[in-house]
Coordinates of C-alpha atoms (C1' of nucleotides) in Angstrom, one line a residue:
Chain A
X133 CA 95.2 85.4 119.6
X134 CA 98.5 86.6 118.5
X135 CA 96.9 89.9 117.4
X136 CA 95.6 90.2 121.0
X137 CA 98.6 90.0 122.2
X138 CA 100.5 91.9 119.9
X139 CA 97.9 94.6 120.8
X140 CA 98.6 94.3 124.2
X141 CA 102.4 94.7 124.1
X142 CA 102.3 97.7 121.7
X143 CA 99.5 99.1 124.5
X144 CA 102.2 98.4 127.0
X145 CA 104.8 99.9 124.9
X146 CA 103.0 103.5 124.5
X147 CA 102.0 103.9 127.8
X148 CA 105.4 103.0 128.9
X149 CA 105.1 99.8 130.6
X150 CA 108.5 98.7 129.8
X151 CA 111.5 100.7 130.2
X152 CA 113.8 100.0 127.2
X153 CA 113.2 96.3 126.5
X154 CA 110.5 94.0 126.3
X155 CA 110.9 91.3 128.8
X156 CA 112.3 88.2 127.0
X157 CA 110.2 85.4 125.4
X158 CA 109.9 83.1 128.0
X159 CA 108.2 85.7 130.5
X160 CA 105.5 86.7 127.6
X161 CA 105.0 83.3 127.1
X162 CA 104.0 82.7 130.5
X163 CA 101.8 85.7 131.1
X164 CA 100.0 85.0 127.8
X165 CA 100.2 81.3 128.8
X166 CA 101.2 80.9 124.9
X167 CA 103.6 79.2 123.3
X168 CA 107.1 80.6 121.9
X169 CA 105.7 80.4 118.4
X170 CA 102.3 82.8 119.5
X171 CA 104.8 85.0 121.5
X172 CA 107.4 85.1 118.6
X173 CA 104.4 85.7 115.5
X174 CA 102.5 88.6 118.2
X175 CA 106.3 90.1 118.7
X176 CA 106.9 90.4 114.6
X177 CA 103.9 92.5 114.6
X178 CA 105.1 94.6 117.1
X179 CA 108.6 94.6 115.0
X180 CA 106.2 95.9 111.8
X181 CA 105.0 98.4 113.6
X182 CA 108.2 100.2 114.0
X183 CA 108.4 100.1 117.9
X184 CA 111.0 97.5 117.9
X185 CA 114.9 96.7 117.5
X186 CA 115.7 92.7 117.7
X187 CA 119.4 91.9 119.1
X188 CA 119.8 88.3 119.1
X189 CA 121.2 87.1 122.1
X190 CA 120.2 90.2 123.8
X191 CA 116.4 91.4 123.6
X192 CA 113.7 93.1 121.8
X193 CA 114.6 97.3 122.6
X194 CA 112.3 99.7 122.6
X195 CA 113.1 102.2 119.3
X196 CA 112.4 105.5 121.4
X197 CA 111.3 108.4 118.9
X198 CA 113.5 111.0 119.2
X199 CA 113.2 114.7 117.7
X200 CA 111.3 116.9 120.6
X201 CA 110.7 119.5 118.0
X202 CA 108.5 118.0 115.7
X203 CA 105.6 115.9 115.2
X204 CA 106.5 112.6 114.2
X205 CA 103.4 110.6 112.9
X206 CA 104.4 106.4 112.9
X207 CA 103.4 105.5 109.2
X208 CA 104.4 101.7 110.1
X209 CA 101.2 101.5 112.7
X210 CA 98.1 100.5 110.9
X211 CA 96.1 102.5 108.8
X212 CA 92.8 103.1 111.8
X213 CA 95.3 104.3 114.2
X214 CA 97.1 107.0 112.3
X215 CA 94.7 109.3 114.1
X216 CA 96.7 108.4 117.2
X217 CA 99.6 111.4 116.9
X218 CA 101.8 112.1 119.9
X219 CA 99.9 115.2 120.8
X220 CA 96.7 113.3 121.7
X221 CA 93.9 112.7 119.2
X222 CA 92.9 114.8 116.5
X223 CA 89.8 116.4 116.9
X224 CA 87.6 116.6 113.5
X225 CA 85.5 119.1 111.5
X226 CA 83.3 117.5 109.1
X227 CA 82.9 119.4 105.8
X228 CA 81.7 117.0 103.3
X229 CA 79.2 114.2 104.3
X230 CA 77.0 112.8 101.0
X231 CA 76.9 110.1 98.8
X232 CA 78.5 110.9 95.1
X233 CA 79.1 107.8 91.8
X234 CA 82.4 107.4 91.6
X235 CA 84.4 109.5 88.3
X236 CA 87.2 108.2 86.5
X237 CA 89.6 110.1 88.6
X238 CA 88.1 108.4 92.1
X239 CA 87.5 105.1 90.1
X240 CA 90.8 105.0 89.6
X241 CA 92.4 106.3 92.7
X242 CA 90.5 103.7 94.9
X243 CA 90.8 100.9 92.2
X244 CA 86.8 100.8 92.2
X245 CA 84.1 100.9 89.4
X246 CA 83.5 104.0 87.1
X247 CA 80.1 104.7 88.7
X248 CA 79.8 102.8 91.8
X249 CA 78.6 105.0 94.8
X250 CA 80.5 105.9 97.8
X251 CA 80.0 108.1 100.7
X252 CA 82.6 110.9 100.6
X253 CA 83.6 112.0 104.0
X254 CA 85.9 115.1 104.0
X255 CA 87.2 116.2 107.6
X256 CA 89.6 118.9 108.7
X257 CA 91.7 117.4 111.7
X258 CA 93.1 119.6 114.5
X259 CA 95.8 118.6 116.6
X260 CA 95.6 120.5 120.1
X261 CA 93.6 123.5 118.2
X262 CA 96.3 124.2 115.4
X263 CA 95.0 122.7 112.1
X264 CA 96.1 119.1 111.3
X265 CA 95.2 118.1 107.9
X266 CA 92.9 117.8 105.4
X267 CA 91.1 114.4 105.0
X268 CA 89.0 113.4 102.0
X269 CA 87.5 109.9 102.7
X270 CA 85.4 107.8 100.6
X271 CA 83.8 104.4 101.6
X272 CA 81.4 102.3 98.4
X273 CA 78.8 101.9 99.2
X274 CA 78.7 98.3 98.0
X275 CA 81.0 97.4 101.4
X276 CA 79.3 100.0 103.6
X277 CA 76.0 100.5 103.2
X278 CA 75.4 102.8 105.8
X279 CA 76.6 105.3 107.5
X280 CA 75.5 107.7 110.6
X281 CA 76.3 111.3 110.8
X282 CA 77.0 110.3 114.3
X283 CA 80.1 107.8 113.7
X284 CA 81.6 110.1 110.9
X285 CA 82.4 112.5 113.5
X286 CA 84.7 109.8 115.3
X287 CA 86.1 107.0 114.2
X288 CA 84.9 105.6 111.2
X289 CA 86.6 102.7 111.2
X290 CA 85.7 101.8 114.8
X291 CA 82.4 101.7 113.6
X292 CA 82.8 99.7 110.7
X293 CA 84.3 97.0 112.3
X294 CA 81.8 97.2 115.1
X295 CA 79.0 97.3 112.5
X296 CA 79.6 95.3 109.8
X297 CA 82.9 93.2 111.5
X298 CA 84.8 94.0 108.6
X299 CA 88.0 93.6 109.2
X300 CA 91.1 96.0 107.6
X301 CA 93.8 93.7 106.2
X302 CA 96.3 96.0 104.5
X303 CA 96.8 99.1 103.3
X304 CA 98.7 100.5 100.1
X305 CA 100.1 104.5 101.0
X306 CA 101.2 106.6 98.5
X307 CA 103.2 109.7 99.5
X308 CA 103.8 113.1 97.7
X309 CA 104.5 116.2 97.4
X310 CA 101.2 118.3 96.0
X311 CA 100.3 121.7 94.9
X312 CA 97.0 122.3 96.5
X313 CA 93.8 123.1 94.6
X314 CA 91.7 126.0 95.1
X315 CA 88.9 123.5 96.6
X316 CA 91.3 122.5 99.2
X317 CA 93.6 125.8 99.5
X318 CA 90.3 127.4 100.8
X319 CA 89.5 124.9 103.2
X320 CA 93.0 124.9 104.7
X321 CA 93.1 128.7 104.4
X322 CA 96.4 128.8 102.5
X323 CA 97.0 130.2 99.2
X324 CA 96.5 128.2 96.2
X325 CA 99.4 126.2 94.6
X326 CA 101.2 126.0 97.8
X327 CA 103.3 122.4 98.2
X328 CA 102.2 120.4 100.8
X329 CA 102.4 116.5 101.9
X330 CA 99.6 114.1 100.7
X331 CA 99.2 110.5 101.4
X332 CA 97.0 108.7 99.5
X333 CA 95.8 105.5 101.1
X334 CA 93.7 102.3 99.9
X335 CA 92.3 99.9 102.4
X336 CA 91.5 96.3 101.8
X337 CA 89.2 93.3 103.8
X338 CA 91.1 90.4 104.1
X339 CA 89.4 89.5 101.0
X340 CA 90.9 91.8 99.2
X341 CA 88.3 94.0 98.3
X342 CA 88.6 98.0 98.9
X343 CA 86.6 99.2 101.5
X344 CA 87.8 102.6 102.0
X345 CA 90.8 105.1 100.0
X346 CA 91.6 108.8 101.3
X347 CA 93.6 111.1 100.1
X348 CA 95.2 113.2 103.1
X349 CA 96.9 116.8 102.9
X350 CA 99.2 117.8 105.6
X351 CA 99.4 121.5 107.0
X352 CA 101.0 121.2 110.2
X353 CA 104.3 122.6 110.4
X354 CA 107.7 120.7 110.4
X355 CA 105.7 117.3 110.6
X356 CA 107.8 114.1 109.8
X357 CA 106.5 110.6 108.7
X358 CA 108.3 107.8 109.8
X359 CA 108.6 103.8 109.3
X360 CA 110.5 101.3 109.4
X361 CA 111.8 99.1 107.1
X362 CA 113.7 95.2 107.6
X363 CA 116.5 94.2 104.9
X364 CA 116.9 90.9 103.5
X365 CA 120.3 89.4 103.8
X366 CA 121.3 86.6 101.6
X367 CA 124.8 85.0 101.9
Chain B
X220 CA 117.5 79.6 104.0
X221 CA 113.7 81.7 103.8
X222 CA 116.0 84.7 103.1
X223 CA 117.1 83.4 100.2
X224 CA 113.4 81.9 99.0
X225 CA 112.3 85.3 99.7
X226 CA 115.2 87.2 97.7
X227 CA 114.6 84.6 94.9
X228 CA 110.5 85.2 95.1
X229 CA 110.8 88.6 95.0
X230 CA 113.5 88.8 91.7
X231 CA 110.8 86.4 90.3
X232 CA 107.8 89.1 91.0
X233 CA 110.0 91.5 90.0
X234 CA 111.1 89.9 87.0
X235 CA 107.1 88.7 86.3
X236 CA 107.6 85.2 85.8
X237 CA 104.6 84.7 87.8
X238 CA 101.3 86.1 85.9
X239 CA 99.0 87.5 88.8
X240 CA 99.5 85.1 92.1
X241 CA 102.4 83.3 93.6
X242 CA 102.4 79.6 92.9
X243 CA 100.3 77.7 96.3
X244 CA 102.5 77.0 99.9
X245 CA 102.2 73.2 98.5
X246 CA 104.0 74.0 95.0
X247 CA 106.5 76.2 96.7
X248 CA 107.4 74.2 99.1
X249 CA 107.8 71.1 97.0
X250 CA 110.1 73.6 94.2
X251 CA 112.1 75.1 97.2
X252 CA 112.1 71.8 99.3
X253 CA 111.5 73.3 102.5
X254 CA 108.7 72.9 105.0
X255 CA 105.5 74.6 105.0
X256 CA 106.5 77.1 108.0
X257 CA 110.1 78.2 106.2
X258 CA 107.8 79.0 102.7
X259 CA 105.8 80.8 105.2
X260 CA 108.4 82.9 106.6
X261 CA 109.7 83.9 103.1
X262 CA 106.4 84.7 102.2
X263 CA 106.0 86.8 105.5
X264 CA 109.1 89.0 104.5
X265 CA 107.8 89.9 100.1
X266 CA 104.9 90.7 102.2
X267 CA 106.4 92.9 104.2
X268 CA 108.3 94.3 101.1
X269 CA 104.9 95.3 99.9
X270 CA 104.6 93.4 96.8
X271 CA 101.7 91.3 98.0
X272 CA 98.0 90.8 98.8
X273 CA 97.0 87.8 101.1
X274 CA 93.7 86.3 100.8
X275 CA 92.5 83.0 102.7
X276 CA 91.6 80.3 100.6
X277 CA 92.5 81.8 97.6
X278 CA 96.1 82.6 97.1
X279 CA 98.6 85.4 97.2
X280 CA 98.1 88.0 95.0
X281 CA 101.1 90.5 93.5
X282 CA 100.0 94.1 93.8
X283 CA 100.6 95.6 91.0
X284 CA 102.1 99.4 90.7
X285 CA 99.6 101.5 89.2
X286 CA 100.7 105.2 88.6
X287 CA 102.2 105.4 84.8
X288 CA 102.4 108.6 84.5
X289 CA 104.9 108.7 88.1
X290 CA 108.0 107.5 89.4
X291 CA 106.9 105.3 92.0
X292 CA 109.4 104.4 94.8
X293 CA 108.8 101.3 96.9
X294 CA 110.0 102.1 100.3
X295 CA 108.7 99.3 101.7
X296 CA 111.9 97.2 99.6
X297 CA 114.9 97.4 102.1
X298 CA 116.9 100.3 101.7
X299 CA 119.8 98.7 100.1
X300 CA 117.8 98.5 96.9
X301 CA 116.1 101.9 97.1
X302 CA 118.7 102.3 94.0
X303 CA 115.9 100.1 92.8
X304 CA 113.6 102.5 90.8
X305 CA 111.4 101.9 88.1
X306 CA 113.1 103.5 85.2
X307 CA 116.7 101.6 86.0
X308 CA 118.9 101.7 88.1
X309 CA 120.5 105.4 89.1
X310 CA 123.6 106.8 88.4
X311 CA 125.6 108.6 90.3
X312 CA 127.9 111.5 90.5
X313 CA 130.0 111.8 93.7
X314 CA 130.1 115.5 94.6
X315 CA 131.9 115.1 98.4
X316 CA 134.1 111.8 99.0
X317 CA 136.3 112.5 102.8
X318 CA 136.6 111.8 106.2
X319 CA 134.7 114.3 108.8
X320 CA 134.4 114.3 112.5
X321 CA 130.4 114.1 113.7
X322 CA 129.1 117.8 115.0
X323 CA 126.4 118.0 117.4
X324 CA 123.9 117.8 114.8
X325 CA 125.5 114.8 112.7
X326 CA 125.4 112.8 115.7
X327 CA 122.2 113.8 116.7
X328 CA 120.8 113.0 113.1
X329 CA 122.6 109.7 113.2
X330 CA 122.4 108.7 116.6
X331 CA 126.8 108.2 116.7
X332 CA 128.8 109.7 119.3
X333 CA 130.2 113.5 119.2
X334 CA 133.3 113.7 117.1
X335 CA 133.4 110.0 116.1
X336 CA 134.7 109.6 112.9
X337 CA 132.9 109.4 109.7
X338 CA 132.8 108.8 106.1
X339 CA 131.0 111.3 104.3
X340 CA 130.0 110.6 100.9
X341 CA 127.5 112.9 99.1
X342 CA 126.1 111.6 95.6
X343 CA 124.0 113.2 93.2
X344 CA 121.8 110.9 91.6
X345 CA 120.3 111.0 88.0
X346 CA 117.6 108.6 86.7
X347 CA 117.6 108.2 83.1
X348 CA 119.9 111.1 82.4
X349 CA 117.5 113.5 84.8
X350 CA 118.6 114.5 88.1
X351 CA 116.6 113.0 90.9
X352 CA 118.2 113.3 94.0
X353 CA 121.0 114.6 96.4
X354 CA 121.9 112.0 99.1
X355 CA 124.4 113.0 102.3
X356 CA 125.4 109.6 103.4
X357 CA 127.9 108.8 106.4
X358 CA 129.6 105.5 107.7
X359 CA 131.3 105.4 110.9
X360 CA 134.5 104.5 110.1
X361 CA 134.6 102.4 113.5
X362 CA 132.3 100.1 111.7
X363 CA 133.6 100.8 108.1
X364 CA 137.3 101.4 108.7
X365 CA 138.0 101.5 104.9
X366 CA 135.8 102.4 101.8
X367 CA 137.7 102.1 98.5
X368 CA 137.0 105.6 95.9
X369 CA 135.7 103.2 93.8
X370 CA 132.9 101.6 95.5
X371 CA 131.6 105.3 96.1
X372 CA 130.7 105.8 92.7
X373 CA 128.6 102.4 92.5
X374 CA 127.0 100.4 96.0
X375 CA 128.5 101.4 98.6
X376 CA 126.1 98.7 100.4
X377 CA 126.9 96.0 98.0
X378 CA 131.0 96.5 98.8
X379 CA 130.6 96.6 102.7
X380 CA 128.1 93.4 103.0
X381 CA 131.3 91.7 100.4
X382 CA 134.0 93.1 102.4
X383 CA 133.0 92.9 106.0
X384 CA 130.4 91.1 106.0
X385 CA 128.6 93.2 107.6
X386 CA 124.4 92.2 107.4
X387 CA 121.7 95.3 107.2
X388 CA 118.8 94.3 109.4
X389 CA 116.3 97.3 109.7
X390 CA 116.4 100.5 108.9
X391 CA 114.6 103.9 110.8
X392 CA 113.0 106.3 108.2
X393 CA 112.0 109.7 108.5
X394 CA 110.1 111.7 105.7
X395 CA 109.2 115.3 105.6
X396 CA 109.1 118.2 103.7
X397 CA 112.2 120.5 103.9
X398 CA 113.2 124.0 102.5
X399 CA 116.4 123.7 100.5
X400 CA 119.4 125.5 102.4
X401 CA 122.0 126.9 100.4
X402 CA 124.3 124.3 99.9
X403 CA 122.1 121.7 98.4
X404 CA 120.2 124.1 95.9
X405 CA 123.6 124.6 94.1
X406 CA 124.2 121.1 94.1
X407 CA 120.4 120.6 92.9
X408 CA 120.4 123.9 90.6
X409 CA 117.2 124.9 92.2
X410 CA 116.7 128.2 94.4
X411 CA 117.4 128.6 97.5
X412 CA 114.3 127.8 100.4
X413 CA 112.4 125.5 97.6
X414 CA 110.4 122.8 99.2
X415 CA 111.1 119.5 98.2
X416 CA 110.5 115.9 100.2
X417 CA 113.6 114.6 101.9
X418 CA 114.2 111.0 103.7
X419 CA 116.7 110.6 106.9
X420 CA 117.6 107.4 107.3
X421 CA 119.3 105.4 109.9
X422 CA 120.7 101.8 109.1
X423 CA 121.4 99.4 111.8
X424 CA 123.1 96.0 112.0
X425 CA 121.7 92.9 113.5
X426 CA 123.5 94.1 116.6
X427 CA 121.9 97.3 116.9
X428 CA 124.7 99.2 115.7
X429 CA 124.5 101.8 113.2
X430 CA 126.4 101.4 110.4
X431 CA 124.8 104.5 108.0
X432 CA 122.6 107.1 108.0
X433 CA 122.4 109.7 105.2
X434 CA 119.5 112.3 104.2
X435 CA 118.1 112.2 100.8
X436 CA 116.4 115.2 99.1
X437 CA 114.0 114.1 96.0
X438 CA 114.1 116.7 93.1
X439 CA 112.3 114.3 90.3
X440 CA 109.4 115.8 89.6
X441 CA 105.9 114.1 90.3
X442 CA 107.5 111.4 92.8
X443 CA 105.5 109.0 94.5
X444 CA 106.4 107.3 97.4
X445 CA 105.1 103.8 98.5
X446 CA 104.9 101.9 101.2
X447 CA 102.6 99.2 102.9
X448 CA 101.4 98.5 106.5
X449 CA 99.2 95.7 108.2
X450 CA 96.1 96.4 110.6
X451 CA 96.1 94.7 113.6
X452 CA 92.8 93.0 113.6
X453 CA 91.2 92.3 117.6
X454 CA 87.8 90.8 118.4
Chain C
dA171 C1' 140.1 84.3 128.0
dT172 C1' 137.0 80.4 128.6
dT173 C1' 133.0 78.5 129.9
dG174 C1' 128.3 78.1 130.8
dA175 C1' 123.7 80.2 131.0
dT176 C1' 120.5 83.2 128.8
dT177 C1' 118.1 84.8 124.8
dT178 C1' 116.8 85.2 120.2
dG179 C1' 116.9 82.9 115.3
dT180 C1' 115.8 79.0 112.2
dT181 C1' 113.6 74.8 110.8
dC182 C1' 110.9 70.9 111.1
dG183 C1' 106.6 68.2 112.2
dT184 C1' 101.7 68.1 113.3
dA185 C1' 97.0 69.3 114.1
dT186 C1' 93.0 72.1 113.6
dG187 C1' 90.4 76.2 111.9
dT188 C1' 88.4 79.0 108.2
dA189 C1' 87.7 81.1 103.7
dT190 C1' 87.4 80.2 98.9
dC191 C1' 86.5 77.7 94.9
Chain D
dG118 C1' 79.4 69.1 100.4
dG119 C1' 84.1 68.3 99.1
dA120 C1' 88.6 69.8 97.8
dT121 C1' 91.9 73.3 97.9
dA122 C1' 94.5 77.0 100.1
dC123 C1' 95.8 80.0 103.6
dA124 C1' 95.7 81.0 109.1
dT125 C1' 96.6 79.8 113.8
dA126 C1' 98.7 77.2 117.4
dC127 C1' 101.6 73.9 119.9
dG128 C1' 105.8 71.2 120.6
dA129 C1' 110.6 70.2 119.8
dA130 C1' 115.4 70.6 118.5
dC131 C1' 119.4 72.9 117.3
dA132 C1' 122.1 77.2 115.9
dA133 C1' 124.0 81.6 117.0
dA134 C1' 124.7 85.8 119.5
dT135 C1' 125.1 87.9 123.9
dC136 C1' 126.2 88.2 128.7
dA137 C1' 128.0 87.2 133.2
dA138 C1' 130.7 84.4 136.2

DNA sequence: ATTGATTTGTTCGTATGTATC
DNA sequence: GGATACATACGAACAAATCAA
């Protein structure tokens, strides 16, 4: 229930609902007829996310991403919705759509089993037309067992959790700067060796089994990652 | 009170005196005497530091850093221990130690007033006798009226939470890819225009005030950075 | 400058649900 | 099926920071 209403809030947040602050604790908790407890737990989520700024006291403020210039993609949201960029969705180009046994390189980068078979999705992205990024999915096929060409040109995770109600728990991200292969210089159309950014994700069900890793390569210009970190204070 | 449980959970993950899982709620809250809801809220926040797994009826799992071969940086850990790496702690070398007054573009970058007064403190930083970063770091001195030389050259962080008690709550961070101007290719002994991955980031107190912000450009070669998010599950 | 009301932060207790073992 | 372990939800009380009269 918190999750539905953390949902909500960060719905409200993105469309603008609010104009700097979320109203105060007492007014969600009567318009979610929850409790201060729900409304508090849904509103750290939020805080996770990155979209918030807690002044005690005061109010929950609205962090407002600044820099007009560039693309700012919000690594704090979950994992599923990284698709959702400022500029509108990303539109995809399927490249690679088969089933392949896992090598020691992938068993290793998805923490699976030398062997095991996954589907390997690889999708070039395009944000308003210019070229996004380069995704290269795989899913085992132990988790998923099937897959239509249909739902691979959307969202794959929206049909995973409609299919097979699995739900995504965490994620592990791994950033870095990369020299790009020839395999996936020519698919970008840039020259070999060039550096670009590359996350590397790893999903896991609630139970802690890996239902999906990527490995994502970057192109568009002057993007920035951002997210949001809490300190702990002691004494 | 669960800042502290936390801080003292995470030095013992840290420190492995727990083989593979944390101890159950039950045995924590019986070693920590605290209530069930407190253990929880310390467990929320090592969770939110990235350094575990949850799983329902089974326990909480530590994540464990794969990657040998790299330099892995958790940047999930608050930013006051970013000096935190793998390989021991950094050392630094102070390269600019003065007073400036913000230009546009400083108090754009750290979201400070035009010509407010700063402290500008730029460190290189060496791992292990290897240079890994440059970081550009600037307190208001409205907020940090006084910073001894000597604190510069170890935590800056750990002297201002002693001396004016001033508490970190969450920081912004932005990462992206940036071509070296002239100035901090010198510094980094690296040519002019190379790309490497720098991190802006933006500290604010409790109160919303910012108290730091610096930029942070990664030379080490083959780094990795980390970080961890939660899905939001619905229906 | 003080007071009082508002608003978020922390901690406890309790009950029930659900996944794992 | 039973025991264990984590997840969710409500209620309550007090602390601490902020804000307005």
């Amino acid at each position: 229930m918190y999750h539905d209403i953390a949902k909500d809030i960060i719905k409200n947040i993105l469309s603008k609902k609010y104009e700097d602050k979320l109203p105060t604790e007492t007014a969600l908790m009567k318009s979610y007829h929850a409790s201060r407890n729900t409304i508090r737990k849904a509103i750290d989520l939020v805080f996770a996310h990155g979209l918030l700024r807690r002044v005690q006291g005061s109010g929950y403020y609205i962090i407002e991403r600044p820099v007009k210039s560039k693309k700012v993609l919000n690594m704090s949201i979950g994992f599923d919705q990284t698709a959702m960029v400022d500029g509108g969705p990303l539109k995809s180009k399927v490249v690679v759509f088969d089933k392949i046994k896992a090598n020691q390189e992938l068993a290793k980068q998805g923490r699976v089993d030398l062997n095991s078979e996954l589907y390997r999705i690889w999708r070039l992205r395009y944000l308003q037309g210019k070229l996004y990024d380069l995704e290269e999915a795989y899913y085992p096929t132990s988790v998923v067992p099937y897959l239509p060409a249909e739902s691979v040109e959307h969202s794959i995770f929206a049909f995973i959790r409609k299919e097979y109600h699995l739900k995504g728990s965490t994620t592990e991200n791994y950033i870095q700067l990369t020299k790009l292969a020839k395999k996936e210089a020519n698919l970008l159309k840039v020259n070999e060796g060039k550096s670009v950014l590359s996350l590397a994700g790893i999903n896991y069900l609630k139970n802690g089994i890996v239902f999906n890793f990527s490995r994502t390569y970057f192109v568009y210009p002057d993007l920035v990652l951002y997210y949001h970190t809490m300190n702990i204070d002691s004494d």
